[in-house]
Coordinates of C-alpha atoms in Angstrom, one line a residue:
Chain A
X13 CA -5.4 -19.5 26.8
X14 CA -8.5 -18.0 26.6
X15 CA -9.2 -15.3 24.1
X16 CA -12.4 -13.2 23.1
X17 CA -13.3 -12.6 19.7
X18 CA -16.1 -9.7 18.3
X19 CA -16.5 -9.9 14.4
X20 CA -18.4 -6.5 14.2
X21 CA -19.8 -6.2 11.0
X22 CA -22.4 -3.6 9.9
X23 CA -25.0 -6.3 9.6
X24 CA -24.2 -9.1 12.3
X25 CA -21.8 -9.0 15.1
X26 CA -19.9 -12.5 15.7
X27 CA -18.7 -13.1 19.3
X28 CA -16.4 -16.3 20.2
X29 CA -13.6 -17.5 22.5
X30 CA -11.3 -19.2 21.4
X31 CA -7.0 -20.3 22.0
X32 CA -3.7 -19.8 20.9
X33 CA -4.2 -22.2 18.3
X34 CA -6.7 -20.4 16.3
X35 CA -9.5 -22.8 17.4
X36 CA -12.6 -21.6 17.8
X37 CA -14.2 -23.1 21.0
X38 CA -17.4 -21.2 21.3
X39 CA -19.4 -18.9 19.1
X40 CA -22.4 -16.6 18.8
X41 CA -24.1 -14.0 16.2
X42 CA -27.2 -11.7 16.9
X43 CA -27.8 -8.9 13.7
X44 CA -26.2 -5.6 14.6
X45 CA -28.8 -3.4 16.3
X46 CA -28.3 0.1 18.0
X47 CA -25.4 0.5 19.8
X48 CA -26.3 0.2 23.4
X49 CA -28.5 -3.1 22.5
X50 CA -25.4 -4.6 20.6
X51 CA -23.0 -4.2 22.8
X52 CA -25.5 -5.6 26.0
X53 CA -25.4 -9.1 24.1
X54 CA -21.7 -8.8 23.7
X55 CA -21.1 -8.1 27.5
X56 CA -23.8 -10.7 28.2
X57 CA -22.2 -13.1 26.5
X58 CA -18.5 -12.5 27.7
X59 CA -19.4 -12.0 31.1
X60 CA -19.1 -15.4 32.8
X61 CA -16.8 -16.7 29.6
X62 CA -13.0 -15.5 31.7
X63 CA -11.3 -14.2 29.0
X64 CA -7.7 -12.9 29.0
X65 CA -7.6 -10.1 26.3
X66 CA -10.4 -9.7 23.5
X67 CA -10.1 -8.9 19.4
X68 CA -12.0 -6.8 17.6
X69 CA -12.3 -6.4 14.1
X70 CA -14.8 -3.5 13.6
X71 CA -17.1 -2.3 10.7
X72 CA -15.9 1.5 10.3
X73 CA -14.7 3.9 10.1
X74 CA -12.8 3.6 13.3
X75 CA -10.1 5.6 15.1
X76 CA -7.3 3.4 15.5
X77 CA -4.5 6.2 16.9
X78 CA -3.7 5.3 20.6
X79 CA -3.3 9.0 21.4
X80 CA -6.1 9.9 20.1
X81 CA -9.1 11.1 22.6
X82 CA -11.8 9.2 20.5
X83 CA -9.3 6.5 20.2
X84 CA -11.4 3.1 20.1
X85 CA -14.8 4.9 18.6
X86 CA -16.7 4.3 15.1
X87 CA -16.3 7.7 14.3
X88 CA -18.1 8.9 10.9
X89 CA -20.7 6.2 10.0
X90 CA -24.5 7.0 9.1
X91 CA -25.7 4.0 11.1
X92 CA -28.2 4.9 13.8
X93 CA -26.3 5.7 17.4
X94 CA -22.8 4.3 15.9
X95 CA -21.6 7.5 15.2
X96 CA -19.1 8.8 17.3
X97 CA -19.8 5.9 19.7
X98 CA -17.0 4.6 22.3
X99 CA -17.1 0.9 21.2
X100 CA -14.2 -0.4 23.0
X101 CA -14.2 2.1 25.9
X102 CA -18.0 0.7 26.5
X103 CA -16.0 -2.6 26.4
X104 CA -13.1 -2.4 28.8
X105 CA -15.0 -0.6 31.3
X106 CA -17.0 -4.0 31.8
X107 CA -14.0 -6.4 31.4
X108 CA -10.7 -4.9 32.2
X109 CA -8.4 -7.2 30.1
X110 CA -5.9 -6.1 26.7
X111 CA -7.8 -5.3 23.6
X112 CA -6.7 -5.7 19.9
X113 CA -8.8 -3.1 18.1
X114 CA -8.6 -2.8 13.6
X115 CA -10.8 -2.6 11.2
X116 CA -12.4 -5.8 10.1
X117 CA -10.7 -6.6 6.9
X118 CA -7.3 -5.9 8.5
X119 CA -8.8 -8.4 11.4
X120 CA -8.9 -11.2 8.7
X121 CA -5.5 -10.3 6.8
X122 CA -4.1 -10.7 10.3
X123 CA -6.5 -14.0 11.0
X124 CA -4.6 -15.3 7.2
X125 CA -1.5 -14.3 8.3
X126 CA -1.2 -15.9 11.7
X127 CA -3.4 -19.3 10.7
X128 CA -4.9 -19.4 7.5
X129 CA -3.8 -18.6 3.5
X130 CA -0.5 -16.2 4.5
X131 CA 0.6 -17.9 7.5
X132 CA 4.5 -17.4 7.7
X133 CA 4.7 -14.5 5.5
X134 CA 4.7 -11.2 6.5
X135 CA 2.5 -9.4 4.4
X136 CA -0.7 -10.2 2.5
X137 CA -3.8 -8.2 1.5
X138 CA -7.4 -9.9 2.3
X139 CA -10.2 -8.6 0.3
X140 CA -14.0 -8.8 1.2
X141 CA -16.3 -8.7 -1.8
X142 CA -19.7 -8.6 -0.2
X143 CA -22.3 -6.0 0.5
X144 CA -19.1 -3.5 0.2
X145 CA -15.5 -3.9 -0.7
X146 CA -13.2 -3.4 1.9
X147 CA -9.2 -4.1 1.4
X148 CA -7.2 -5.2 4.9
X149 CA -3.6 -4.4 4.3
X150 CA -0.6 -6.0 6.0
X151 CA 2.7 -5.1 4.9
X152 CA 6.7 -6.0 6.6
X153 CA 4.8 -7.9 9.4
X154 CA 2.5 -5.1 10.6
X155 CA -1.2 -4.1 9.8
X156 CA -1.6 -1.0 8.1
X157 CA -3.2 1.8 9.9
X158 CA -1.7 4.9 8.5
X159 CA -3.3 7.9 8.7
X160 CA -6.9 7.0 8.9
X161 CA -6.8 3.2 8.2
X162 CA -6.8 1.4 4.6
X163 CA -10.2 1.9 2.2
X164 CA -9.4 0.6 -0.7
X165 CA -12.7 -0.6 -1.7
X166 CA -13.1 2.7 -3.2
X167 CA -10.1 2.8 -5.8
X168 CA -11.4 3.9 -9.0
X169 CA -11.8 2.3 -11.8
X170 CA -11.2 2.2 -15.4
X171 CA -14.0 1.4 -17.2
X172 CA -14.8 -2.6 -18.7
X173 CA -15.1 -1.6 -22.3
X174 CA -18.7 -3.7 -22.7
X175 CA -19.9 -1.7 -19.4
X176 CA -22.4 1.2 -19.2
X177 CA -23.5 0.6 -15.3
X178 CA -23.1 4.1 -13.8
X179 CA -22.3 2.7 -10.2
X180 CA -23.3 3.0 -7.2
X181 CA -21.6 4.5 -4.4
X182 CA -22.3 7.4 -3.2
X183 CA -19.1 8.7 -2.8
X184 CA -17.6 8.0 -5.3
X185 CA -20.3 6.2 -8.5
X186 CA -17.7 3.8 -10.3
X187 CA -14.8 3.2 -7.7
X188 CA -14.4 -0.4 -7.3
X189 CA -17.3 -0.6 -4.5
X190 CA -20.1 1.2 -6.7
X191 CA -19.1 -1.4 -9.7
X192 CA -18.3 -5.0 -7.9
X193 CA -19.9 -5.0 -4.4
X194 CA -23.2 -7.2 -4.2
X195 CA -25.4 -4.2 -4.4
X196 CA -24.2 -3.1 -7.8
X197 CA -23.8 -6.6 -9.5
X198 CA -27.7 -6.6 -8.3
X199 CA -28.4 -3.1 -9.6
X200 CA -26.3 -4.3 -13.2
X201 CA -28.2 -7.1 -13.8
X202 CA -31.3 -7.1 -12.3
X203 CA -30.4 -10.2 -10.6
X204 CA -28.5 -10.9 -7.3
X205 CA -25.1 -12.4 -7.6
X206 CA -26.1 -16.1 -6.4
X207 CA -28.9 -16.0 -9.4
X208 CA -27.2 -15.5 -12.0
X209 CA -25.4 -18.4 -13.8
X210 CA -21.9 -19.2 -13.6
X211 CA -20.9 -18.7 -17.5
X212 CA -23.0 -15.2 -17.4
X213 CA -21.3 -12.2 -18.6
X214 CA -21.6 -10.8 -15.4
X215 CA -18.6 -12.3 -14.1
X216 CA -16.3 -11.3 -16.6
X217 CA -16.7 -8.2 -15.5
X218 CA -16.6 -8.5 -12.0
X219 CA -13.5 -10.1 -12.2
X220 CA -12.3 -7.5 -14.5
X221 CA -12.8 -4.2 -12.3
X222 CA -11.3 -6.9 -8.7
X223 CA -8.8 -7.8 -11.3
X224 CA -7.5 -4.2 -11.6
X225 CA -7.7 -2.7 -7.8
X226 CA -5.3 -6.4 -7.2
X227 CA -3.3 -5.2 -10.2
X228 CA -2.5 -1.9 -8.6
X229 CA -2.2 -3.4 -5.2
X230 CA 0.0 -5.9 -6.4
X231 CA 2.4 -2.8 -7.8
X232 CA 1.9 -0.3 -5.1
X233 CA 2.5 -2.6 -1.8
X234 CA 4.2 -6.2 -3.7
X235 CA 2.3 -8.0 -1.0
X236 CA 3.0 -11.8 -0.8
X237 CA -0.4 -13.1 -0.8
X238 CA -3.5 -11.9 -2.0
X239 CA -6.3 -13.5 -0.4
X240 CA -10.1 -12.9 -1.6
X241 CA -13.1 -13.4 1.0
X242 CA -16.8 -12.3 1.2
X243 CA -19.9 -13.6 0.0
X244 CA -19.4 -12.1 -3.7
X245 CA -16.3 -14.4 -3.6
X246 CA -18.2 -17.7 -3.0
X247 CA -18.8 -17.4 -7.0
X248 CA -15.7 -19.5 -7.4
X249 CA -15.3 -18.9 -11.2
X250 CA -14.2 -15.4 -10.4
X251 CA -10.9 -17.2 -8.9
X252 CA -9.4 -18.1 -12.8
X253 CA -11.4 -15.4 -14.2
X254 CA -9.5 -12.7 -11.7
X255 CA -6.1 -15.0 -12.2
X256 CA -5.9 -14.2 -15.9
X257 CA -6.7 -11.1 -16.0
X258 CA -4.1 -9.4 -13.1
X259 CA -2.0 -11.4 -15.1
X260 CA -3.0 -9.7 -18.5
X261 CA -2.8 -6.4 -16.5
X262 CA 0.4 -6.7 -15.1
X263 CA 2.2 -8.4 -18.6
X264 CA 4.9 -10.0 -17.1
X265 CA 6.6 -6.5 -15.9
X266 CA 6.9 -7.9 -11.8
X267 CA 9.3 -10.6 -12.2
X268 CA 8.2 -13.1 -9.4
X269 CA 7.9 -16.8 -10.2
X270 CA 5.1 -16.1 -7.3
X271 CA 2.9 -14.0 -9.8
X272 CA 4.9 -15.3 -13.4
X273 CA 4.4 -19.4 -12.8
X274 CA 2.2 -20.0 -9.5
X275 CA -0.7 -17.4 -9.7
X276 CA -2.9 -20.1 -8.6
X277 CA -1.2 -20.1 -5.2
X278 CA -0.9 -16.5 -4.9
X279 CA -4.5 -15.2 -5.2
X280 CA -6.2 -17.6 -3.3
X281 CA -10.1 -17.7 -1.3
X282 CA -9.4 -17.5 2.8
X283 CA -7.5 -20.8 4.1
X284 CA -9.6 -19.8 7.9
X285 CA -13.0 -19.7 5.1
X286 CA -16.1 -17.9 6.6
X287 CA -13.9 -17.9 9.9
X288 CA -11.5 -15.4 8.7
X289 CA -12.7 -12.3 10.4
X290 CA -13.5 -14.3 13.6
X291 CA -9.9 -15.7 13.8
X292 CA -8.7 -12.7 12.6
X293 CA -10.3 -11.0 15.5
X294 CA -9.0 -13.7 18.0
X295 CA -5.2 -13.2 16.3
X296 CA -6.0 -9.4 17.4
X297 CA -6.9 -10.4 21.1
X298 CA -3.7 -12.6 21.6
X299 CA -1.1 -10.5 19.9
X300 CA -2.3 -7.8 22.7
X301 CA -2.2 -9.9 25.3
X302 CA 1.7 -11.3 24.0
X303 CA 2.3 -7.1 23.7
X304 CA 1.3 -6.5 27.3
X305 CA 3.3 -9.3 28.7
X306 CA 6.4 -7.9 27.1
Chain B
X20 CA 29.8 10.1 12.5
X21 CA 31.0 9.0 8.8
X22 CA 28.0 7.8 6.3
X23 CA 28.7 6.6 2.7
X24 CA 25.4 7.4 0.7
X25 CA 25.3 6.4 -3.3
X26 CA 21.9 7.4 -5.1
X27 CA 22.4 4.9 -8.0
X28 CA 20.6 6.2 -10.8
X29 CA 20.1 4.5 -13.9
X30 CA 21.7 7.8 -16.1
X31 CA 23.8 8.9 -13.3
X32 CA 25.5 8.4 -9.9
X33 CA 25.3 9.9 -6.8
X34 CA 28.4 9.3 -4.5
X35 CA 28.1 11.3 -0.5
X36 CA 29.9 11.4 2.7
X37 CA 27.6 12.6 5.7
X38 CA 26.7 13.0 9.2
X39 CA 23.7 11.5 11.7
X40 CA 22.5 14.9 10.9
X41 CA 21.2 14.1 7.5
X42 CA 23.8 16.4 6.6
X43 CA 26.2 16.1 3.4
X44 CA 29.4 16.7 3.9
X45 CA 31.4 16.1 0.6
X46 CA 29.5 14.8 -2.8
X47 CA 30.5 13.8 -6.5
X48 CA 28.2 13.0 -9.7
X49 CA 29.1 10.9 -12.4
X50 CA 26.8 9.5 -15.7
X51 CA 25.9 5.6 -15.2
X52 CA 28.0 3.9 -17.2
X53 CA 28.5 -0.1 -17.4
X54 CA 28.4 -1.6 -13.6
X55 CA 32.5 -2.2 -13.5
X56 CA 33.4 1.6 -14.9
X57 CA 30.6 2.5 -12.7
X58 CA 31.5 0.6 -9.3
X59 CA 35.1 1.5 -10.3
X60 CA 34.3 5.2 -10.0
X61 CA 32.6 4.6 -6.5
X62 CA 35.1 2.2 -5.2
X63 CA 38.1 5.2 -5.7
X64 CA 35.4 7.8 -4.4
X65 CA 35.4 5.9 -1.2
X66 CA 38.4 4.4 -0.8
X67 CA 40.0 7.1 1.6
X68 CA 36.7 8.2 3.3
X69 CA 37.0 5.2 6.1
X70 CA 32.7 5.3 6.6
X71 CA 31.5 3.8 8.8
X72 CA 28.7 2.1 7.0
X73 CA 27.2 2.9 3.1
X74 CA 23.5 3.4 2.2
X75 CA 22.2 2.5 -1.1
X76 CA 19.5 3.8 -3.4
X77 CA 19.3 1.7 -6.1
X78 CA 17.3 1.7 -9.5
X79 CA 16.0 -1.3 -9.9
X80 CA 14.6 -4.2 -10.2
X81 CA 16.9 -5.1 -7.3
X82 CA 16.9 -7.9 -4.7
X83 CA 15.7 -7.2 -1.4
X84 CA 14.8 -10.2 0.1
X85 CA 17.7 -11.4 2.7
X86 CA 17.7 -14.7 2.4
X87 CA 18.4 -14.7 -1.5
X88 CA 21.1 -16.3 -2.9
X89 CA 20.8 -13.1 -5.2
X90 CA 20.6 -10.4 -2.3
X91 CA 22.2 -7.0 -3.2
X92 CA 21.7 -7.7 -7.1
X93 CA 20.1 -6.0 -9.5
X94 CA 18.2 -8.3 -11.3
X95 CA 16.4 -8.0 -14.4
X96 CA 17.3 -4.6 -16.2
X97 CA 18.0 -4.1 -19.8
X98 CA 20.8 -2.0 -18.9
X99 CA 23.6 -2.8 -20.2
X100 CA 25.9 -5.3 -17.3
X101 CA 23.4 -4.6 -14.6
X102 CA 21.3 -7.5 -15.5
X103 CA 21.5 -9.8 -12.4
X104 CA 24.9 -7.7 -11.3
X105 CA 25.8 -8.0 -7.6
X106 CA 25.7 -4.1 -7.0
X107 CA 26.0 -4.6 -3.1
X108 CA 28.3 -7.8 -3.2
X109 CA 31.1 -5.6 -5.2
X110 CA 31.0 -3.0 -2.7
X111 CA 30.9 -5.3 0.4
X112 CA 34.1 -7.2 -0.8
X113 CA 35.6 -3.6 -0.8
X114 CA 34.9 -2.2 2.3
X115 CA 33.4 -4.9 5.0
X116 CA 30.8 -2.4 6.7
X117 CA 27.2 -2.7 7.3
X118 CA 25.0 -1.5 4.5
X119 CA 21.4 -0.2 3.6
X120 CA 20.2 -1.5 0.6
X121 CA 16.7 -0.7 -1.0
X122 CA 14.9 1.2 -4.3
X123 CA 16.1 4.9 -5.0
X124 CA 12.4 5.8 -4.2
X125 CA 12.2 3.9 -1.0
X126 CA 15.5 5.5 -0.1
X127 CA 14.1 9.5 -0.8
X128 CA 11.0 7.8 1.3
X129 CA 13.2 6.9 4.2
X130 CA 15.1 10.5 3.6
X131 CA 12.3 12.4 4.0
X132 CA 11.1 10.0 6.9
X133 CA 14.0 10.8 8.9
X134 CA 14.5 14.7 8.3
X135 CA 12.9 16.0 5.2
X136 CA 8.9 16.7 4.6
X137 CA 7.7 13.6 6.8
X138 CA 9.9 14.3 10.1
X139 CA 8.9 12.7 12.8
X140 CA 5.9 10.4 10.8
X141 CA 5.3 6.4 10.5
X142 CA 4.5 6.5 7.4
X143 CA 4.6 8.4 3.6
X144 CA 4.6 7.9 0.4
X145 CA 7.1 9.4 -2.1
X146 CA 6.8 10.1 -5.8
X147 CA 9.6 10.2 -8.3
X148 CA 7.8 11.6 -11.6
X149 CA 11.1 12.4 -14.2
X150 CA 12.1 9.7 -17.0
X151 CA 9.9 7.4 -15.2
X152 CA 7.4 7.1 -11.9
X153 CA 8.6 5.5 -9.0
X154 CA 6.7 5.6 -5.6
X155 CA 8.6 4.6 -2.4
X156 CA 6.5 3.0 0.3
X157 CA 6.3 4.1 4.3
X158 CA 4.6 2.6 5.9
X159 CA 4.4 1.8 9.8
X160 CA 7.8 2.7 10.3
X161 CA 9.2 0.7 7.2
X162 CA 9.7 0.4 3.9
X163 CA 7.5 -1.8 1.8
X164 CA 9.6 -4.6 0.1
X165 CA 6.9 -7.0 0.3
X166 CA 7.9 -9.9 -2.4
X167 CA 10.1 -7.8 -4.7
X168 CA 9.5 -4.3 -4.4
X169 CA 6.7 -1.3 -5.0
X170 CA 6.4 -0.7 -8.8
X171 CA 3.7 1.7 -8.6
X172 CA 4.9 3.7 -11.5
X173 CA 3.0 1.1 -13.2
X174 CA -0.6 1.2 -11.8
X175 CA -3.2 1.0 -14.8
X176 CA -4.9 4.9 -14.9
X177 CA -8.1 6.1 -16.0
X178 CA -8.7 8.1 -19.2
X179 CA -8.4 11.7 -18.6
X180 CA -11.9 12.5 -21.0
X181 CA -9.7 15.3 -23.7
X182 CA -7.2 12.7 -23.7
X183 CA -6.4 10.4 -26.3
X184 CA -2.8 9.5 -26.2
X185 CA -1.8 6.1 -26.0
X186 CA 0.8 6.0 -23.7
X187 CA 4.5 4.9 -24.0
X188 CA 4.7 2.1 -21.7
X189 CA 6.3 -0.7 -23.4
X190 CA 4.5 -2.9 -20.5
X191 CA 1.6 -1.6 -20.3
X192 CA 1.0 1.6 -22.9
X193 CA -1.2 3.4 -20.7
X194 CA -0.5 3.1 -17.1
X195 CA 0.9 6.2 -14.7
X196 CA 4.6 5.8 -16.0
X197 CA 3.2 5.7 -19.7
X198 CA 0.7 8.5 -19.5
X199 CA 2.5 10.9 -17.0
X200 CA 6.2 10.5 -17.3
X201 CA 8.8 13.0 -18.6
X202 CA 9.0 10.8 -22.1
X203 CA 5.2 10.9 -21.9
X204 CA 4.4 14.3 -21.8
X205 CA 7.5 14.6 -24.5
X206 CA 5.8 12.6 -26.8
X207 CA 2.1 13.6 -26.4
X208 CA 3.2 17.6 -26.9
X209 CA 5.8 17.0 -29.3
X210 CA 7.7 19.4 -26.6
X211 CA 9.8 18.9 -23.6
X212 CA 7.6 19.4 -20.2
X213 CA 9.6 22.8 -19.3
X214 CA 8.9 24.2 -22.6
X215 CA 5.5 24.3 -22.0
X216 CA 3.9 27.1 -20.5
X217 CA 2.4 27.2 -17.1
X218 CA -1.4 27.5 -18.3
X219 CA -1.1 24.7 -21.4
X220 CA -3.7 22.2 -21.0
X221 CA -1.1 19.6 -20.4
X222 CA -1.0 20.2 -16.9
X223 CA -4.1 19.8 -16.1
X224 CA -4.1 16.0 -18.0
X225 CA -0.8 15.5 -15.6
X226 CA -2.3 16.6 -12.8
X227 CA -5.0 14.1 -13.1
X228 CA -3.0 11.2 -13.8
X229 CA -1.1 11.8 -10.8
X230 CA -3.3 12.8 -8.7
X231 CA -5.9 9.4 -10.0
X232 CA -3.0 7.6 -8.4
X233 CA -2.3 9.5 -5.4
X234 CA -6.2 9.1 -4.6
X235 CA -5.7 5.1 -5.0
X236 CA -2.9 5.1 -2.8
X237 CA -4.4 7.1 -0.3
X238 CA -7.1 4.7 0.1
X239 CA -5.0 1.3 0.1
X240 CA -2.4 2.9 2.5
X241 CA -3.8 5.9 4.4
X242 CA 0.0 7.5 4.0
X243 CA 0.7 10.2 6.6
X244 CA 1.9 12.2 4.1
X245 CA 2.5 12.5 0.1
X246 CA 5.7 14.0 -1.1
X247 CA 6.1 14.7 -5.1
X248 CA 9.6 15.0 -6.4
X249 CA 11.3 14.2 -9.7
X250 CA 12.2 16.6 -12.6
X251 CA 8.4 17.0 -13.9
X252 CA 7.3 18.4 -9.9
X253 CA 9.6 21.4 -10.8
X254 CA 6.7 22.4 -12.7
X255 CA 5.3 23.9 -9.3
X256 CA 1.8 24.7 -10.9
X257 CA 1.0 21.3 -11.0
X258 CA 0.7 20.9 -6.8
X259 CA -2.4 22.9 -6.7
X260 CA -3.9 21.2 -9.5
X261 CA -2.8 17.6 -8.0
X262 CA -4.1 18.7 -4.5
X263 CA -8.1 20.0 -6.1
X264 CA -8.1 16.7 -8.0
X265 CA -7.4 14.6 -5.0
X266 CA -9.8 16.7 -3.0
X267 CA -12.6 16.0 -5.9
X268 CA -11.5 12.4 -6.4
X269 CA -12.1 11.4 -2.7
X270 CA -15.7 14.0 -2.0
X271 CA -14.7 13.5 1.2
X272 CA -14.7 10.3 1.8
X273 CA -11.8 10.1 4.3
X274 CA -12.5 12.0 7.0
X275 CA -9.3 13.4 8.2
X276 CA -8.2 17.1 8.9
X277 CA -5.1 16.8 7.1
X278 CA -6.8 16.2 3.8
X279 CA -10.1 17.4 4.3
X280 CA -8.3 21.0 5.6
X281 CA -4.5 21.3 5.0
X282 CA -4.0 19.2 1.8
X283 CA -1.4 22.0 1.1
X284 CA 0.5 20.4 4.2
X285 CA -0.4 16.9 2.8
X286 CA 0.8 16.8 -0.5
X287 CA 4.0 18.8 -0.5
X288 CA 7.6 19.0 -2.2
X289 CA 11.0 17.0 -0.8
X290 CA 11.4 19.1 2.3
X291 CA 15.1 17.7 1.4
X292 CA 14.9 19.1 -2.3
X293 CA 17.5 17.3 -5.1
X294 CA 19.3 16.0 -2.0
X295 CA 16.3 13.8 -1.6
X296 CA 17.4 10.4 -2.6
X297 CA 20.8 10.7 -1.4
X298 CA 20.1 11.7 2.1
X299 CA 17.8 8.9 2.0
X300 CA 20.8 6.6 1.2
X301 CA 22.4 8.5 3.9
X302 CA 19.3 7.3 6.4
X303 CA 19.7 3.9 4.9
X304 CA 23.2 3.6 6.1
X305 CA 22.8 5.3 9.1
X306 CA 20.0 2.8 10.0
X307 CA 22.3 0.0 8.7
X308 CA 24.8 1.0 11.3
X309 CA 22.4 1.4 14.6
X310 CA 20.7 -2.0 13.2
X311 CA 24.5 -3.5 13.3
X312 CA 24.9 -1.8 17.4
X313 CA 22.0 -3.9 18.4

């Protein structure tokens, strides 16, 4: 088989083919431009490449309601030309094939699920700690859409009792975004992420406000894996620092030897690494094509 | 048809006959006493209905997971006898029919699912806020189990600003069950929540734990719709206090109609009442049933 896979981030898109094995054959990344110049390279480059169905996993919001009319489109972003824009209906019109269409962190939960950290189970959550903080949710074998689709990066928070910071999202000023994302950790401490020292206070409390989202996570959905991604998440002392403390949080009150004995197992970096959203997107493209031969 | 439906509450039983038509045709209530008087109770109840199949809403913890050697228990309760007591295995050795089995929250969920306040939707979330706080989990046309079960009762809150109450949780002092329960708002008035008047400030500090969690919920699972039951939600002033602090909590960040525009649509009551939970054992058993036809 021959699958297409877009990683459509806010920053960089990621376009690859690759099989039913998860194996990435070819791949290519421009930065995310306009619209219209964006999605010319993407057609470009799938034109002569014979796919059978493509994946996306999109930056949104995104409408992901089939009956919806705008069904396909980033809907409500700020980002110049994306908003309200037809991404996969510009798509199919050039290559007439099935599409899998989510959001990109639900794109890597299902890339975890079907290859990489959670492969076997039926539900994990994948979190991206980067430039935002976005939560992709699968639960009973299905990615979570609901209403809109899953944000979770913007849970609020209770505040780290040695932190001041204000935060920084617009929105919302201390949800989990505007205190952890790579932005405010820069805005905290003066100091991007990668600068500043391993045993620095800083990650304390970076693993103390991921710590708490997981911690409610962890009791709102029970998923079997929690699986943390994203460039924030390359800090890999956060990994024993975040460990402890959902543990602290939760005090022994979910009675799971998977949480109780073997936390080192259960909240774990991305088994598909920086492919995650790529494979995730290529686990998108052939569970549509499997759907459509049914 | 012929349902059995048992809401199994931990301070009293719920024992129903019913119809396909979510509707209950015979019903008897009894306090929760230790599992054998208990199960002895339901046992005679049905013992001359001939049903067709039983649905169970259970307190918990229980044991969901099929392929569990301790399937059908519940399991780690300080209850006296319930402590890893095979709830579903007693009744199965009574009368060999096909059973539903899941949390009294997830049950009302299911309930409401199939004919209550979230007809005809794939997904909701429903809140039990009385002794303690449960929330049942809908998602994608199925309950949540995930690796044991939603707790979300338990989710860490933050401080309401005039509040300084510690909380009761023996887990966790001041998570949603601690701060926001019936026992909660007992002990932080010295007075039981229906003898406080409408206008005390103490519904304003519930609204806001409530509504903190409804607001994180909404973001990890994008729930079609949010229905509020339990003995403290028969304080009806507290809906329109939940819904503005929702409303102010997200500042529009999700951009959808139904809570931008008709939160009073979106956060609602049971549309099934107190018969709640056990028409949702009712669904459960019904499902169990149509499961077994395949």
């Amino acid at each position: 088989m021959r699958i297409g896979a877009i990683e459509a981030g806010g920053t960089k898109f990621v376009c690859g083919i690759g099989n039913e094995r998860g194996e990435i054959e070819d791949v290519i990344s421009f930065p995310t431009d306009r619209p219209e110049v964006t999605l010319g390279k993407v057609i470009s480059y799938f034109k002569d490449k014979q796919v059978e169905a493509i994946g996306i996993g999109s930056f949104g919001p995104i409408d992901l309601t089939p009956e919806s009319p705008t069904y396909g489109y980033v809907t409500t972003t700020p980002k110049p030309g994306w908003g309200n824009y037809d991404f996969l209906g510009t798509l199919r019109r050039e290559f007439p094939v099935p599409y899998g269409w989510d959001t990109d962190v639900n794109a890597a939960a299902f890339g975890e699920a079907t290859w990489g950290a959670a492969k076997g189970l039926d539900s994990c959550l994948y979190y991206t700690v980067g430039t935002g903080v976005g939560i992709g949710v699968y639960s009973e074998g299905r990615l979570v859409h609901g209403l809109v689709h899953p944000e979770g990066g913007h849970v609020l928070t209770r505040r780290h009792p040695d932190d001041d910071f204000a935060g920084i999202c617009p929105y919302h000023g201390d949800c989990l975004e505007g205190m952890a994302a790579g932005p405010a950790i820069e805005a905290r401490w003066k100091m991007k992420g990668h600068e500043l020292p391993p045993h620095h206070p800083a990650w304390e409390i970076e693993a103390f406000y991921i710590a708490q989202s997981i911690t409610g996570a962890i009791l709102l959905n029970s998923p079997k894996r929690v699986i943390l991604g994203g460039g924030v998440m390359q800090q890999s002392q956060l990994f024993p620092l975040i460990r402890n403390s959902v543990k602290t949080n939760l005090n022994g009150y979910v009675s799971a030897g998977e949480i109780l004995d073997h936390m080192d197992e259960y909240i774990v970096p991305p088994g598909l690494g920086q492919q995650a959203g790529l494979c995730g997107a290529l686990a998108l493209g052939l569970s549509a094509l499997k759907d459509q031969a049914l």
